[in-house]
Coordinates of C-alpha atoms in Angstrom, one line a residue:
R257 CA -117.3 -36.3 16.4
I258 CA -118.7 -35.0 13.1
I259 CA -122.0 -33.2 13.5
C260 CA -124.0 -32.7 10.2
A261 CA -126.6 -29.9 10.7
P262 CA -130.2 -30.8 10.5
E263 CA -132.1 -30.9 6.9
R264 CA -133.6 -27.7 5.9
S265 CA -137.2 -27.8 5.1
H266 CA -137.1 -25.3 2.2
V267 CA -135.7 -25.4 -1.2
G268 CA -132.0 -26.8 -1.8
Y269 CA -129.0 -27.3 0.3
P270 CA -127.0 -24.2 0.9
N271 CA -123.8 -26.3 2.2
L272 CA -122.4 -29.8 2.1
S273 CA -123.3 -30.7 5.9
Q274 CA -126.8 -30.1 5.5
G275 CA -126.8 -32.4 2.2
L276 CA -124.8 -35.2 4.2
A277 CA -127.2 -34.9 7.0
S278 CA -130.3 -35.5 4.6
L279 CA -128.6 -38.4 3.1
E280 CA -127.8 -40.1 6.7
S281 CA -131.3 -39.6 7.8
R282 CA -132.5 -41.6 4.7
G283 CA -129.8 -44.2 5.1
E284 CA -128.0 -43.1 2.3
L285 CA -124.7 -42.4 4.1
V286 CA -122.2 -44.7 6.0
R287 CA -119.8 -43.4 8.5
I288 CA -116.4 -45.2 8.5
S289 CA -114.9 -44.3 12.0
Q290 CA -111.6 -46.6 11.8
E291 CA -108.6 -45.1 10.4
V292 CA -108.2 -45.1 6.7
D293 CA -105.5 -43.6 4.5
P294 CA -106.0 -41.1 2.1
S295 CA -103.2 -42.5 0.1
L296 CA -104.9 -45.3 -2.1
E297 CA -107.0 -46.9 0.4
I298 CA -110.0 -44.3 0.5
G299 CA -110.1 -43.9 -3.3
A300 CA -110.2 -47.8 -3.5
I301 CA -113.0 -48.1 -1.1
Q302 CA -115.1 -45.3 -2.9
R303 CA -114.6 -47.3 -6.2
R304 CA -115.6 -50.6 -4.7
V305 CA -118.6 -48.9 -3.1
Y306 CA -119.5 -47.1 -6.3
Q307 CA -119.4 -50.2 -8.4
A308 CA -121.7 -51.7 -5.6
Q309 CA -124.0 -49.1 -6.2
G310 CA -123.6 -48.4 -2.3
P311 CA -124.3 -45.3 -0.3
A312 CA -122.5 -42.1 0.3
L313 CA -119.4 -42.3 2.6
L314 CA -118.1 -40.2 5.4
F315 CA -114.6 -41.0 6.6
T316 CA -114.5 -39.5 10.3
N317 CA -110.8 -40.8 11.1
V318 CA -108.5 -39.9 8.1
K319 CA -104.8 -40.9 8.8
D320 CA -102.4 -38.0 9.4
C321 CA -105.3 -35.5 8.9
K322 CA -108.0 -33.8 11.1
F323 CA -110.4 -33.3 8.4
P324 CA -113.2 -35.7 7.6
M325 CA -113.7 -36.9 3.9
A326 CA -116.9 -37.6 2.2
G327 CA -117.2 -39.6 -1.0
N328 CA -119.6 -41.4 -3.4
I329 CA -122.0 -38.2 -2.6
F330 CA -123.2 -38.4 -6.3
G331 CA -122.5 -42.2 -6.6
T332 CA -126.0 -43.3 -8.0
L333 CA -128.2 -41.4 -10.4
Q334 CA -131.4 -41.8 -7.8
R335 CA -129.2 -40.2 -5.2
T336 CA -128.3 -37.1 -7.3
R337 CA -132.0 -36.5 -8.4
F338 CA -132.8 -36.7 -4.9
I339 CA -130.1 -33.9 -3.8
F340 CA -131.5 -31.6 -6.6
R341 CA -135.2 -33.0 -6.2
D342 CA -136.5 -29.3 -5.3
T343 CA -135.2 -27.7 -8.6
L344 CA -135.7 -30.4 -11.3
K345 CA -139.2 -29.5 -12.3
T346 CA -138.2 -25.8 -12.4
I347 CA -135.5 -26.6 -15.0
E348 CA -137.8 -29.0 -16.8
H349 CA -140.3 -26.3 -17.1
L350 CA -137.8 -24.0 -18.3
V351 CA -137.0 -26.5 -21.0
K352 CA -140.6 -27.2 -21.9
L353 CA -141.2 -23.4 -22.3
K354 CA -138.2 -23.5 -24.6
V355 CA -136.8 -20.5 -22.7
D356 CA -133.3 -19.3 -24.4
P357 CA -130.9 -19.9 -21.6
I358 CA -128.5 -17.3 -23.0
A359 CA -131.3 -14.6 -23.2
L360 CA -132.4 -15.9 -19.6
L361 CA -129.0 -15.4 -18.0
K362 CA -128.1 -12.2 -19.9
R363 CA -131.6 -10.5 -19.7
P364 CA -133.6 -12.0 -16.6
W365 CA -135.9 -9.1 -16.5
K366 CA -137.6 -10.0 -19.5
F367 CA -138.8 -13.3 -18.1
A368 CA -140.6 -11.8 -15.1
G369 CA -143.5 -14.3 -15.6
M370 CA -141.1 -17.2 -15.1
P371 CA -141.0 -19.0 -11.8
K372 CA -139.6 -17.1 -8.9
A373 CA -136.4 -19.4 -8.8
L374 CA -135.1 -17.8 -11.9
W375 CA -134.2 -14.6 -9.8
N376 CA -131.6 -17.0 -8.1
I377 CA -129.1 -16.7 -11.1
M378 CA -127.6 -13.7 -9.7
P379 CA -125.3 -14.4 -6.5
R380 CA -125.9 -12.5 -3.5
K381 CA -123.0 -10.4 -2.2
V382 CA -122.4 -10.8 1.4
S383 CA -119.7 -9.4 4.0
T384 CA -118.6 -12.5 5.5
G385 CA -119.5 -16.3 5.6
P386 CA -118.9 -19.7 7.4
V387 CA -115.8 -20.3 5.3
L388 CA -113.7 -17.4 6.9
A389 CA -113.9 -19.2 10.2
K390 CA -110.7 -20.8 10.2
Q391 CA -107.3 -20.8 8.5
T392 CA -104.8 -23.8 8.0
T393 CA -102.2 -24.7 5.3
V394 CA -102.1 -26.9 2.2
T395 CA -100.1 -29.8 3.8
K396 CA -102.6 -30.2 6.5
L397 CA -105.4 -30.7 3.8
P398 CA -106.5 -34.3 2.8
Q399 CA -103.7 -35.6 0.6
L400 CA -105.9 -38.0 -1.5
K401 CA -103.9 -40.2 -3.8
S402 CA -106.0 -42.6 -5.9
W403 CA -103.8 -44.6 -7.9
P404 CA -100.2 -46.0 -7.3
Q405 CA -98.5 -43.8 -9.8
D406 CA -100.1 -40.6 -9.1
G407 CA -97.9 -37.8 -8.5
G408 CA -99.2 -36.5 -5.4
G409 CA -102.1 -35.5 -3.3
Y410 CA -105.0 -34.0 -5.4
I411 CA -108.2 -32.2 -5.1
T412 CA -110.7 -34.3 -7.1
L413 CA -113.9 -32.2 -6.7
P414 CA -112.4 -28.6 -6.9
Q415 CA -114.5 -25.3 -8.0
V416 CA -111.8 -23.3 -9.6
Y417 CA -113.1 -19.7 -9.6
T418 CA -111.7 -16.9 -12.1
E419 CA -112.8 -13.7 -13.4
S420 CA -112.0 -11.8 -16.9
I421 CA -109.5 -9.3 -16.1
E422 CA -111.0 -7.2 -18.8
K423 CA -114.5 -7.4 -17.6
Q424 CA -114.5 -8.4 -13.9
G425 CA -117.6 -9.4 -11.9
F426 CA -119.9 -12.5 -11.8
G427 CA -121.1 -12.1 -15.3
H428 CA -117.6 -12.7 -16.8
S429 CA -116.5 -15.3 -14.4
N430 CA -115.7 -19.0 -15.0
L431 CA -116.3 -21.8 -12.6
G432 CA -114.5 -25.2 -13.8
M433 CA -113.2 -28.5 -12.3
Y434 CA -109.7 -28.2 -13.1
R435 CA -107.5 -30.6 -11.1
V436 CA -105.4 -29.2 -8.4
Q437 CA -102.2 -31.1 -7.3
L438 CA -101.4 -30.3 -3.6
S439 CA -98.3 -32.1 -2.9
G440 CA -95.5 -34.0 -4.8
G441 CA -93.3 -32.9 -7.7
N442 CA -91.3 -29.7 -7.1
Y443 CA -93.9 -27.6 -5.6
K444 CA -92.9 -25.6 -2.5
P445 CA -94.8 -26.8 0.2
D446 CA -97.7 -24.6 1.5
E447 CA -96.7 -22.1 -1.0
E448 CA -97.4 -23.7 -4.3
V449 CA -100.0 -26.1 -5.9
G450 CA -100.3 -27.3 -9.5
L451 CA -103.1 -26.2 -11.7
H452 CA -104.2 -28.5 -14.7
Y453 CA -106.8 -27.2 -16.9
Q454 CA -107.4 -29.0 -20.3
I455 CA -107.7 -27.3 -23.5
H456 CA -110.7 -25.4 -24.5
R457 CA -111.6 -24.7 -20.9
G458 CA -113.1 -21.2 -19.8
I459 CA -110.2 -20.6 -17.5
G460 CA -107.8 -20.6 -20.5
Y461 CA -109.4 -17.4 -22.0
H462 CA -108.8 -15.6 -18.6
H463 CA -105.4 -16.8 -18.2
A464 CA -104.8 -15.6 -21.9
Q465 CA -106.0 -12.1 -20.9
A466 CA -103.6 -12.1 -17.9
I467 CA -100.6 -13.4 -19.9
Q468 CA -101.1 -10.7 -22.5
A469 CA -101.7 -7.9 -20.0
D470 CA -98.6 -9.1 -18.3
V471 CA -100.5 -9.4 -14.8
P472 CA -101.3 -12.6 -12.2
L473 CA -104.4 -14.1 -12.7
K474 CA -106.2 -14.2 -9.4
V475 CA -107.7 -17.7 -8.6
N476 CA -110.0 -19.0 -5.7
V477 CA -110.5 -22.8 -5.4
F478 CA -113.5 -24.0 -3.5
V479 CA -114.0 -27.2 -2.0
G480 CA -117.6 -28.3 -0.6
G481 CA -120.5 -25.9 -0.4
P482 CA -123.5 -26.1 -2.0
P483 CA -123.8 -29.5 -4.1
A484 CA -125.2 -27.3 -7.0
M485 CA -121.8 -25.6 -7.2
T486 CA -120.0 -29.2 -7.9
I487 CA -122.5 -29.7 -10.8
A488 CA -122.3 -26.3 -12.0
A489 CA -118.4 -26.7 -12.3
I490 CA -118.7 -29.5 -14.8
M491 CA -121.5 -28.1 -16.9
P492 CA -120.7 -27.7 -20.5
L493 CA -121.9 -24.1 -20.8
P494 CA -121.2 -21.4 -23.5
E495 CA -118.3 -19.2 -22.7
E496 CA -120.7 -16.2 -22.0
L497 CA -122.9 -18.1 -19.5
P498 CA -121.6 -17.9 -15.9
E499 CA -121.7 -21.4 -14.2
I500 CA -122.4 -19.7 -10.8
S501 CA -125.6 -18.4 -12.2
F502 CA -126.6 -21.9 -13.3
A503 CA -125.7 -23.0 -9.8
G504 CA -128.2 -20.7 -8.2
V505 CA -131.0 -22.1 -10.5
L506 CA -130.2 -25.7 -9.8
A507 CA -129.7 -24.9 -6.0
G508 CA -133.0 -23.2 -5.7
H509 CA -131.3 -20.2 -4.0
R510 CA -129.0 -17.3 -4.4
I511 CA -125.2 -18.2 -4.1
N512 CA -123.8 -16.1 -1.4
M513 CA -120.5 -14.9 -2.3
I514 CA -118.3 -12.9 0.0
S515 CA -117.0 -9.6 -1.4
Q516 CA -113.2 -9.0 -1.1
P517 CA -111.8 -5.5 -1.7
T518 CA -108.4 -6.7 -3.3
G519 CA -109.5 -10.3 -4.4
L520 CA -111.9 -12.4 -6.1
P521 CA -115.2 -13.1 -4.2
I522 CA -115.2 -16.1 -1.9
L523 CA -117.9 -18.9 -1.8
A524 CA -119.5 -18.1 1.8
E525 CA -120.8 -21.7 2.3
A526 CA -117.8 -23.5 1.0
D527 CA -115.8 -25.9 3.3
F528 CA -112.6 -24.8 2.0
C529 CA -111.2 -21.9 -0.1
L530 CA -107.7 -21.5 -1.3
T531 CA -106.8 -18.1 -2.6
G532 CA -103.9 -17.2 -4.8
F533 CA -102.7 -16.5 -8.2
I534 CA -101.3 -18.2 -11.2
D535 CA -97.4 -17.3 -11.1
P536 CA -97.0 -15.7 -14.6
E537 CA -93.1 -16.8 -14.9
R538 CA -93.3 -20.3 -13.3
Q539 CA -94.7 -23.6 -14.7
L540 CA -93.7 -27.1 -13.4
P541 CA -94.4 -30.6 -14.1
E542 CA -97.8 -31.7 -13.0
G543 CA -98.7 -35.3 -12.6
P544 CA -98.9 -38.2 -13.2
F545 CA -102.7 -38.7 -12.5
G546 CA -105.3 -41.4 -13.2
D547 CA -107.8 -39.9 -15.7
H548 CA -111.4 -40.6 -16.7
L549 CA -110.0 -42.3 -20.0
G550 CA -108.6 -45.1 -17.8
Y551 CA -105.0 -44.3 -18.1
Y552 CA -102.4 -42.1 -16.5
S553 CA -102.1 -38.6 -17.8
L554 CA -98.2 -38.1 -17.7
A555 CA -96.3 -35.0 -16.2
H556 CA -96.4 -32.2 -18.3
D557 CA -95.7 -28.5 -17.5
F558 CA -98.7 -26.8 -16.2
P559 CA -99.4 -23.5 -14.2
V560 CA -98.2 -22.9 -10.8
L561 CA -100.8 -21.4 -8.4
K562 CA -99.2 -19.5 -5.8
V563 CA -101.4 -20.1 -2.5
E564 CA -102.0 -16.9 -0.3
K565 CA -104.6 -18.1 2.1
V566 CA -106.6 -21.5 3.1
Y567 CA -109.6 -21.1 4.6
H568 CA -112.2 -23.4 6.1
R569 CA -115.3 -23.6 7.9
Q570 CA -115.9 -25.0 11.6
N571 CA -116.5 -28.7 11.2
A572 CA -115.4 -28.7 7.4
V573 CA -115.7 -31.9 5.3
W574 CA -113.5 -32.5 2.5
P575 CA -115.7 -34.1 -0.5
F576 CA -113.9 -36.2 -3.0
T577 CA -114.3 -38.5 -5.9
T578 CA -112.1 -40.9 -7.8
V579 CA -111.4 -40.7 -11.3
G580 CA -110.5 -43.7 -13.5
R581 CA -111.8 -45.8 -16.3
P582 CA -115.5 -45.6 -16.7
P583 CA -117.9 -46.3 -15.1
Q584 CA -116.9 -44.0 -12.1
E585 CA -118.9 -41.6 -10.0
D586 CA -118.3 -39.0 -12.7
T587 CA -120.3 -41.2 -14.9
V588 CA -123.4 -40.3 -13.0
F589 CA -122.5 -36.6 -13.4
G590 CA -122.4 -37.0 -17.2
T591 CA -125.7 -38.9 -17.1
F592 CA -127.4 -36.1 -14.9
I593 CA -126.3 -33.4 -17.0
Q594 CA -127.4 -35.0 -20.2
E595 CA -130.9 -35.6 -18.6
L596 CA -130.8 -31.7 -17.7
T597 CA -129.7 -30.5 -21.3
A598 CA -131.1 -33.2 -23.7
S599 CA -134.3 -31.1 -24.6
L600 CA -131.8 -28.4 -25.3
V601 CA -129.7 -30.1 -27.9
P602 CA -131.8 -29.1 -31.0
T603 CA -131.7 -25.4 -29.8
V604 CA -128.0 -25.3 -29.5
F605 CA -127.0 -27.5 -32.5
T606 CA -129.2 -26.9 -35.6
G607 CA -130.5 -30.2 -37.2
V608 CA -129.3 -32.3 -34.3
H609 CA -131.7 -34.4 -32.3
E610 CA -129.7 -36.2 -30.0
V611 CA -126.1 -36.7 -28.7
H612 CA -124.4 -39.2 -26.4
A613 CA -121.1 -38.7 -25.2
V614 CA -120.3 -42.3 -24.5
D615 CA -119.0 -42.7 -20.9
A616 CA -117.5 -46.0 -21.5
S617 CA -115.1 -44.8 -24.2
G618 CA -114.0 -41.9 -21.7
V619 CA -116.5 -39.5 -22.8
H620 CA -114.7 -37.3 -25.3
P621 CA -113.3 -40.0 -27.5
L622 CA -116.8 -41.0 -29.0
L623 CA -119.7 -39.0 -29.5
L624 CA -123.1 -40.7 -31.1
A625 CA -125.4 -38.5 -32.9
I626 CA -128.6 -38.4 -34.7
G627 CA -129.6 -35.5 -37.2
S628 CA -131.6 -34.6 -39.9
E629 CA -131.0 -35.3 -43.5
R630 CA -133.3 -32.7 -45.4
Y631 CA -131.0 -31.2 -48.0
V632 CA -132.4 -32.9 -51.2
P633 CA -135.9 -34.4 -50.2
Y634 CA -136.7 -35.1 -53.7
A635 CA -133.6 -37.4 -54.3
E636 CA -134.4 -41.1 -54.7
E637 CA -131.9 -42.2 -52.6
R638 CA -130.9 -40.5 -49.3
E639 CA -127.1 -40.0 -48.7
P640 CA -125.1 -38.2 -46.0
Q641 CA -125.3 -34.4 -46.7
E642 CA -127.0 -32.3 -43.8
I643 CA -125.7 -34.8 -41.2
I644 CA -122.0 -33.9 -42.4
T645 CA -122.7 -30.4 -41.4
C646 CA -124.1 -31.4 -38.1
G647 CA -121.1 -33.4 -37.3
L648 CA -119.0 -30.6 -38.0
L649 CA -121.1 -28.2 -35.9
L650 CA -120.7 -30.6 -33.2
L651 CA -117.2 -30.4 -33.5
G652 CA -117.0 -26.6 -33.5
T653 CA -119.2 -26.0 -30.5
S654 CA -118.8 -26.2 -26.6
Q655 CA -117.5 -29.4 -25.0
T656 CA -118.8 -31.5 -27.9
S657 CA -115.6 -29.9 -29.8
L658 CA -113.3 -32.2 -27.8
S659 CA -115.0 -35.4 -29.3
K660 CA -112.6 -37.6 -31.4
Y661 CA -114.9 -39.9 -33.2
V662 CA -118.3 -38.2 -34.1
I663 CA -120.6 -41.2 -35.6
I664 CA -123.9 -39.6 -36.8
C665 CA -126.9 -40.8 -38.8
A666 CA -130.2 -39.6 -40.0
K667 CA -133.2 -39.5 -38.0
E668 CA -135.4 -40.0 -41.2
D669 CA -133.9 -43.7 -41.8
N670 CA -135.2 -44.7 -38.4
P671 CA -137.3 -42.4 -36.3
S672 CA -137.1 -44.6 -33.4
L673 CA -133.1 -45.1 -33.0
S674 CA -131.6 -43.7 -29.8
T675 CA -128.0 -43.0 -29.3
H676 CA -128.4 -44.5 -25.8
D677 CA -129.0 -48.1 -27.4
I678 CA -125.3 -48.5 -28.6
P679 CA -126.0 -52.0 -29.9
A680 CA -128.8 -51.0 -32.1
F681 CA -127.2 -47.8 -33.2
F682 CA -123.8 -49.5 -34.4
K683 CA -126.0 -52.2 -36.1
H684 CA -128.1 -49.3 -37.8
I685 CA -124.7 -47.7 -38.9
L686 CA -122.9 -50.7 -40.0
E687 CA -125.9 -51.9 -42.3
R688 CA -125.8 -48.6 -44.0
A689 CA -122.1 -47.6 -44.2
D690 CA -120.4 -46.8 -47.3
W691 CA -116.5 -46.2 -46.4
K692 CA -116.0 -44.8 -49.8
R693 CA -118.0 -41.9 -49.0
D694 CA -118.8 -41.7 -45.4
L695 CA -115.4 -40.9 -43.7
H696 CA -114.3 -37.2 -43.1
F697 CA -111.2 -36.6 -41.1
I698 CA -109.8 -33.5 -39.6
T699 CA -106.2 -33.8 -39.1
R700 CA -103.5 -32.0 -37.0
T701 CA -106.2 -30.4 -34.9
T702 CA -106.6 -29.8 -31.1
M703 CA -107.6 -32.7 -28.9
D704 CA -108.5 -33.4 -25.4
T705 CA -105.3 -32.8 -23.1
L706 CA -105.8 -36.0 -21.4
D707 CA -105.9 -38.4 -24.9
Y708 CA -102.3 -39.6 -25.8
S709 CA -103.4 -41.4 -28.9
G710 CA -102.5 -38.1 -31.1
I711 CA -99.4 -37.0 -32.4
N712 CA -98.6 -34.7 -29.7
L713 CA -100.1 -33.3 -26.5
N714 CA -103.2 -31.5 -27.4
Q715 CA -103.2 -32.5 -30.8
G716 CA -104.4 -35.2 -33.0
S717 CA -107.2 -35.8 -35.6
K718 CA -110.8 -36.2 -35.6
L719 CA -113.5 -38.2 -37.7
V720 CA -116.9 -37.4 -38.8
L721 CA -118.5 -40.8 -39.7
A722 CA -121.8 -40.0 -41.1
V723 CA -124.1 -42.5 -42.7
A724 CA -127.6 -42.1 -44.2
G725 CA -129.7 -44.0 -46.6
A726 CA -131.1 -47.4 -47.0
K727 CA -129.7 -50.6 -45.5
Q728 CA -127.1 -51.9 -47.8
K729 CA -125.8 -55.2 -46.3
E730 CA -126.7 -58.1 -43.9
L731 CA -124.2 -58.2 -41.0
G732 CA -122.2 -61.3 -40.3
K733 CA -122.6 -63.0 -37.0
K734 CA -120.2 -66.1 -37.7
I735 CA -116.4 -66.0 -38.6
P736 CA -116.3 -66.7 -42.3
P737 CA -115.1 -70.6 -42.7
D738 CA -112.6 -69.6 -45.3
L739 CA -111.1 -66.9 -43.0
S740 CA -107.1 -66.8 -43.0
L741 CA -104.9 -64.2 -41.3
P742 CA -101.2 -63.3 -41.7
N743 CA -98.7 -64.7 -39.3
N744 CA -98.8 -61.5 -37.1
F745 CA -102.6 -61.7 -36.5
K746 CA -104.7 -64.4 -34.6
R747 CA -107.9 -65.2 -32.5
P748 CA -110.4 -63.3 -34.7
T749 CA -113.6 -63.0 -32.7
V750 CA -117.0 -61.8 -33.5
F751 CA -117.9 -59.2 -31.2
A752 CA -121.5 -58.0 -32.4
P753 CA -123.1 -58.2 -35.9
G754 CA -120.6 -56.9 -38.5
I755 CA -117.8 -56.3 -36.1
L756 CA -114.8 -58.5 -36.0
V757 CA -111.9 -58.2 -33.6
I758 CA -108.6 -59.7 -34.2
Q759 CA -105.4 -60.0 -31.9
G760 CA -102.3 -58.3 -33.1
Q761 CA -98.6 -58.5 -31.9
P762 CA -97.5 -55.8 -29.5
H763 CA -97.2 -52.2 -31.2
E764 CA -93.6 -51.3 -31.9
K765 CA -94.0 -48.1 -34.1
G766 CA -93.2 -44.4 -33.0
R767 CA -95.6 -41.7 -32.7
D768 CA -97.3 -40.6 -35.7
E769 CA -96.6 -43.4 -37.8
H770 CA -98.5 -46.1 -39.9
D771 CA -98.0 -49.7 -39.0
Q772 CA -96.9 -51.5 -42.3
T773 CA -98.1 -54.8 -40.7
V774 CA -101.6 -53.5 -40.6
E775 CA -101.4 -52.2 -44.0
E776 CA -100.5 -55.5 -45.1
L777 CA -103.3 -57.1 -43.2
G778 CA -105.8 -54.9 -45.3
V779 CA -104.0 -56.1 -48.4
F780 CA -104.1 -60.1 -47.3
L781 CA -107.8 -59.7 -46.4
E782 CA -108.7 -58.3 -49.7
Q783 CA -107.0 -61.0 -51.5
S784 CA -108.0 -64.0 -49.2
G785 CA -111.9 -64.0 -49.1
D786 CA -115.2 -62.0 -48.6
L787 CA -115.5 -60.0 -45.4
S788 CA -118.3 -57.7 -46.7
K789 CA -120.7 -58.7 -43.9
F790 CA -118.0 -57.5 -41.5
P791 CA -117.7 -53.7 -42.4
L792 CA -115.7 -53.0 -39.3
I793 CA -112.5 -54.9 -38.1
V794 CA -110.6 -53.6 -34.7
V795 CA -107.1 -54.8 -34.2
A796 CA -106.5 -55.4 -30.4
D797 CA -103.8 -56.5 -27.8
D798 CA -106.3 -59.1 -26.5
S799 CA -109.2 -59.9 -28.7
E800 CA -110.9 -62.0 -25.9
F801 CA -110.9 -59.1 -23.4
T802 CA -112.1 -56.5 -26.1
A803 CA -114.9 -58.6 -27.1
K804 CA -116.1 -59.6 -23.7
S805 CA -118.4 -56.7 -23.4
W806 CA -119.6 -53.6 -25.0
E807 CA -117.8 -51.4 -22.1
N808 CA -114.4 -53.3 -23.0
F809 CA -115.1 -52.8 -26.8
L810 CA -115.8 -49.2 -26.7
W811 CA -113.0 -48.5 -24.1
V812 CA -110.3 -50.2 -26.2
T813 CA -111.3 -49.1 -29.7
F814 CA -111.9 -45.4 -29.2
T815 CA -109.3 -44.6 -26.3
R816 CA -106.3 -46.5 -28.1
S817 CA -106.7 -44.9 -31.6
D818 CA -106.3 -41.8 -33.5
P819 CA -108.4 -41.6 -36.6
A820 CA -105.5 -40.3 -39.0
T821 CA -103.0 -42.5 -37.8
D822 CA -104.5 -45.7 -36.7
I823 CA -107.5 -46.1 -39.5
Y824 CA -106.7 -48.4 -42.2
G825 CA -108.8 -50.4 -44.8
V826 CA -109.3 -53.2 -47.1
G827 CA -109.0 -51.7 -50.6
P828 CA -108.1 -48.3 -49.5
F829 CA -107.7 -45.3 -51.8
T830 CA -107.3 -41.6 -51.9
H831 CA -109.1 -39.4 -54.4
C832 CA -108.8 -35.6 -54.3
K833 CA -107.5 -35.7 -50.8
H834 CA -110.5 -37.9 -49.7
W835 CA -109.5 -41.3 -48.2
G836 CA -111.8 -44.3 -48.0
C837 CA -111.9 -47.9 -48.6
R838 CA -113.8 -50.4 -50.8
G839 CA -114.1 -53.1 -48.1
S840 CA -113.7 -53.2 -44.4
L841 CA -112.6 -50.4 -42.2
I842 CA -109.8 -51.4 -40.0
I843 CA -109.1 -49.5 -36.6
D844 CA -105.6 -50.3 -34.8
A845 CA -106.5 -50.2 -31.3
R846 CA -103.7 -51.8 -29.8
L847 CA -101.7 -49.9 -26.8
K848 CA -99.1 -47.8 -28.7
T849 CA -95.4 -47.4 -27.5
Y850 CA -96.3 -43.8 -26.8
H851 CA -99.5 -44.2 -24.8
A852 CA -99.8 -43.7 -21.3
P853 CA -100.1 -46.9 -19.1
P854 CA -103.6 -48.0 -18.1
L855 CA -104.9 -47.8 -14.3
E856 CA -104.5 -50.9 -12.2
D857 CA -105.4 -51.4 -8.7
D858 CA -102.9 -52.1 -5.9
S859 CA -103.5 -55.8 -4.8
E860 CA -102.4 -55.2 -1.0
V861 CA -104.8 -52.1 -0.9
E862 CA -107.6 -54.2 -2.2
K863 CA -107.2 -56.7 0.5
R864 CA -107.5 -54.1 3.2
V865 CA -110.9 -52.9 1.4
D866 CA -111.9 -56.6 1.4
A867 CA -111.6 -56.7 5.2
L868 CA -113.9 -53.7 5.4
G869 CA -116.5 -55.7 3.7
A870 CA -116.0 -58.8 5.8
P871 CA -118.6 -59.7 8.6
G872 CA -118.3 -57.0 11.4
G873 CA -116.8 -54.4 9.0
P874 CA -118.4 -51.1 8.3
L875 CA -118.9 -52.1 4.7
H876 CA -120.4 -55.7 5.1
G877 CA -123.4 -56.4 3.0
I878 CA -122.2 -53.4 0.8
I879 CA -119.4 -54.6 -1.0

C-alpha cells in the first residue's frame, strides 16, 4: 500500500509524497489500483485524463514493476498554482520591485531587505538523505513507453544535473529536463542509458568542456523530489543562473543536496537518483520518441550515460508525463512559466513588451511578439525598423533563440493588442503586412533538434516577420468567385480573415528542395485573379483538417514548414539578396518526404482506456 506523508503546514513541499498527499486530501488525485501496463497504456490514460482536465493519477499496481507511478500532477493550471501557492506572491513581489534576477542570484547579500525567502537560493549541504535508503537497477525502474513507435522506456520528467568541470559547485551547475532512454536500442542493460539533449541547452557547454579536457562528464539524474525542481529544470534561465537556486525560491525552502566526496551532489529528497558519467568514446542511436511537436523524433546518435548507481527512497513514487502534440501537460508548464516571467520580458529583451511561444505550434516553431517602434518618431508613416532589431534580439537570447518563425508588430499601432489573442493578432498583422519589405530570413542556422523541417538535423532557417504602420487592406472572408486553381491543387477554404488554405498533392521532393508545382501555383494565381484580400495562403495535405481550428492551423502551418525552403509568393522577387513578393505569401505546409511521422494513438490501447471510464471503472465520470 502506498502511504503518502501528511501535508506540511509550512511553506512548500520538500518532496513528492507530501505534494501528492495534499492533492489527495483536496480530491485532486485518484488512485488506480488495477494492474496497468507502462507500455502505452499508462501514457494513454494520462493523456485522456489531461484532455478532460481531470485529477492527478497514482498508479499503485504497475505491470512488471514494484514502483508506483504518478502522472498528470501538473495537469491543470489551477492545480499547478496550488502546488506553489506559498511562494507565488514572493515571486510576484520580486517582479514588482523589478529586482534584477541576475544580480539577485549572484549577489544576494545586496538584497537583505527582500523577503526572507530570498535566502533560499543557496542549496543546503547535508551528509545524507532519504534518497540513499535503497538501491535498485535500471531494468527494475518503470519502463514508460508513451507511443507505439517509441524506441524503449523513457524518463519523461528527469532532472539532469551537471556542473562545470572548470568551475565546480552549485553556482556553475545546470539542471535540465533532457530525456533519458532506459531501455531498447543497443544500450547494455543496467549499465548504459541514452541521454538526449537538444541544441542550445546548458548541459552542452559542460559537455564541451569535458570533451576539450578529455575527461568524462559526471551526471546525476533525479526523478521526483520537491515539485519546484521539476519546474526549475525547464525554466529558460540565462546560462549564468543556476536552476537549483530558482528551485529554492519557488519551493520556499533551501534545497537539500547530499555532498559526495568524489561525485556530484545528490538531491536528498529525490525519489530516485541515477549517478554516472557520459562515456567520452561512445555514442548510440537514441529514439525514436514521440515529442512535443506532435511527431516522432527519429533515432540519432546521442551521448551514452554509464550508470554507476541507482538510488531510491523508501516508498518511492515515479512521476511521469506524456509528450505529444499539444496541448499536453507540458502546455501547463509553459503557461505557468510565462506567468512567472511575463513582467520580466522588457528587462531581458530591450524594446519588447510581450512574447508568446505558441504551444499549439509546438512552442519553438512560432513566437509572437509585440515591441516598440521608436526609431524615427517624426516620420509621417511608421514602418518596421526597431521591431526588426527586437526580433533579432529574441533570436539571439536564451530559449527564444530556438524559435523558427518570429512574428512581431509595433505596440504603438494598437496598445491593447495581445499576443495571446491569436485571431486578433493575425488579423492585425495581415491588415498591415507588406511582403515586399516585412520578411527577413536567416538561412543555414541552428534549429531546434526536434524540428525536422530544416535542411538537416539541428540546421534550417528562421524568419522574422516584422509589421508596423497603418492598416493597408481589408481582409477577405469569402472565396473570390473567380478563383481558379491549377490541377494539382483543390478545395480552397477560408480559414480566417485574410487566410486561405488550399489542398495540394502529396509532397514528392527531397530535403532542401523547392517544389516547382508550388512556384507554379504562385504564377498561376498572379495571372488568374485578385487575391489582395488574402495576404496569406497555406498549402496543406488536408485543407478541411487544417482549417478546422486554430490549433490545427497553427500546428500544420508552422511545424511542417521551413521558411527558406517552403515559402513562396505571388509575384516573387529578389533585390540585393532581399526576398519578397508583391502579392500573397504562400507557405507550403504539407508533410514532406523527409519529415518524421505524426503521432497516432493505438486503437486497442484506447479501448482499454475506455473501459476504465465505464461505470464501475476508476475513471468513470472523469473521461
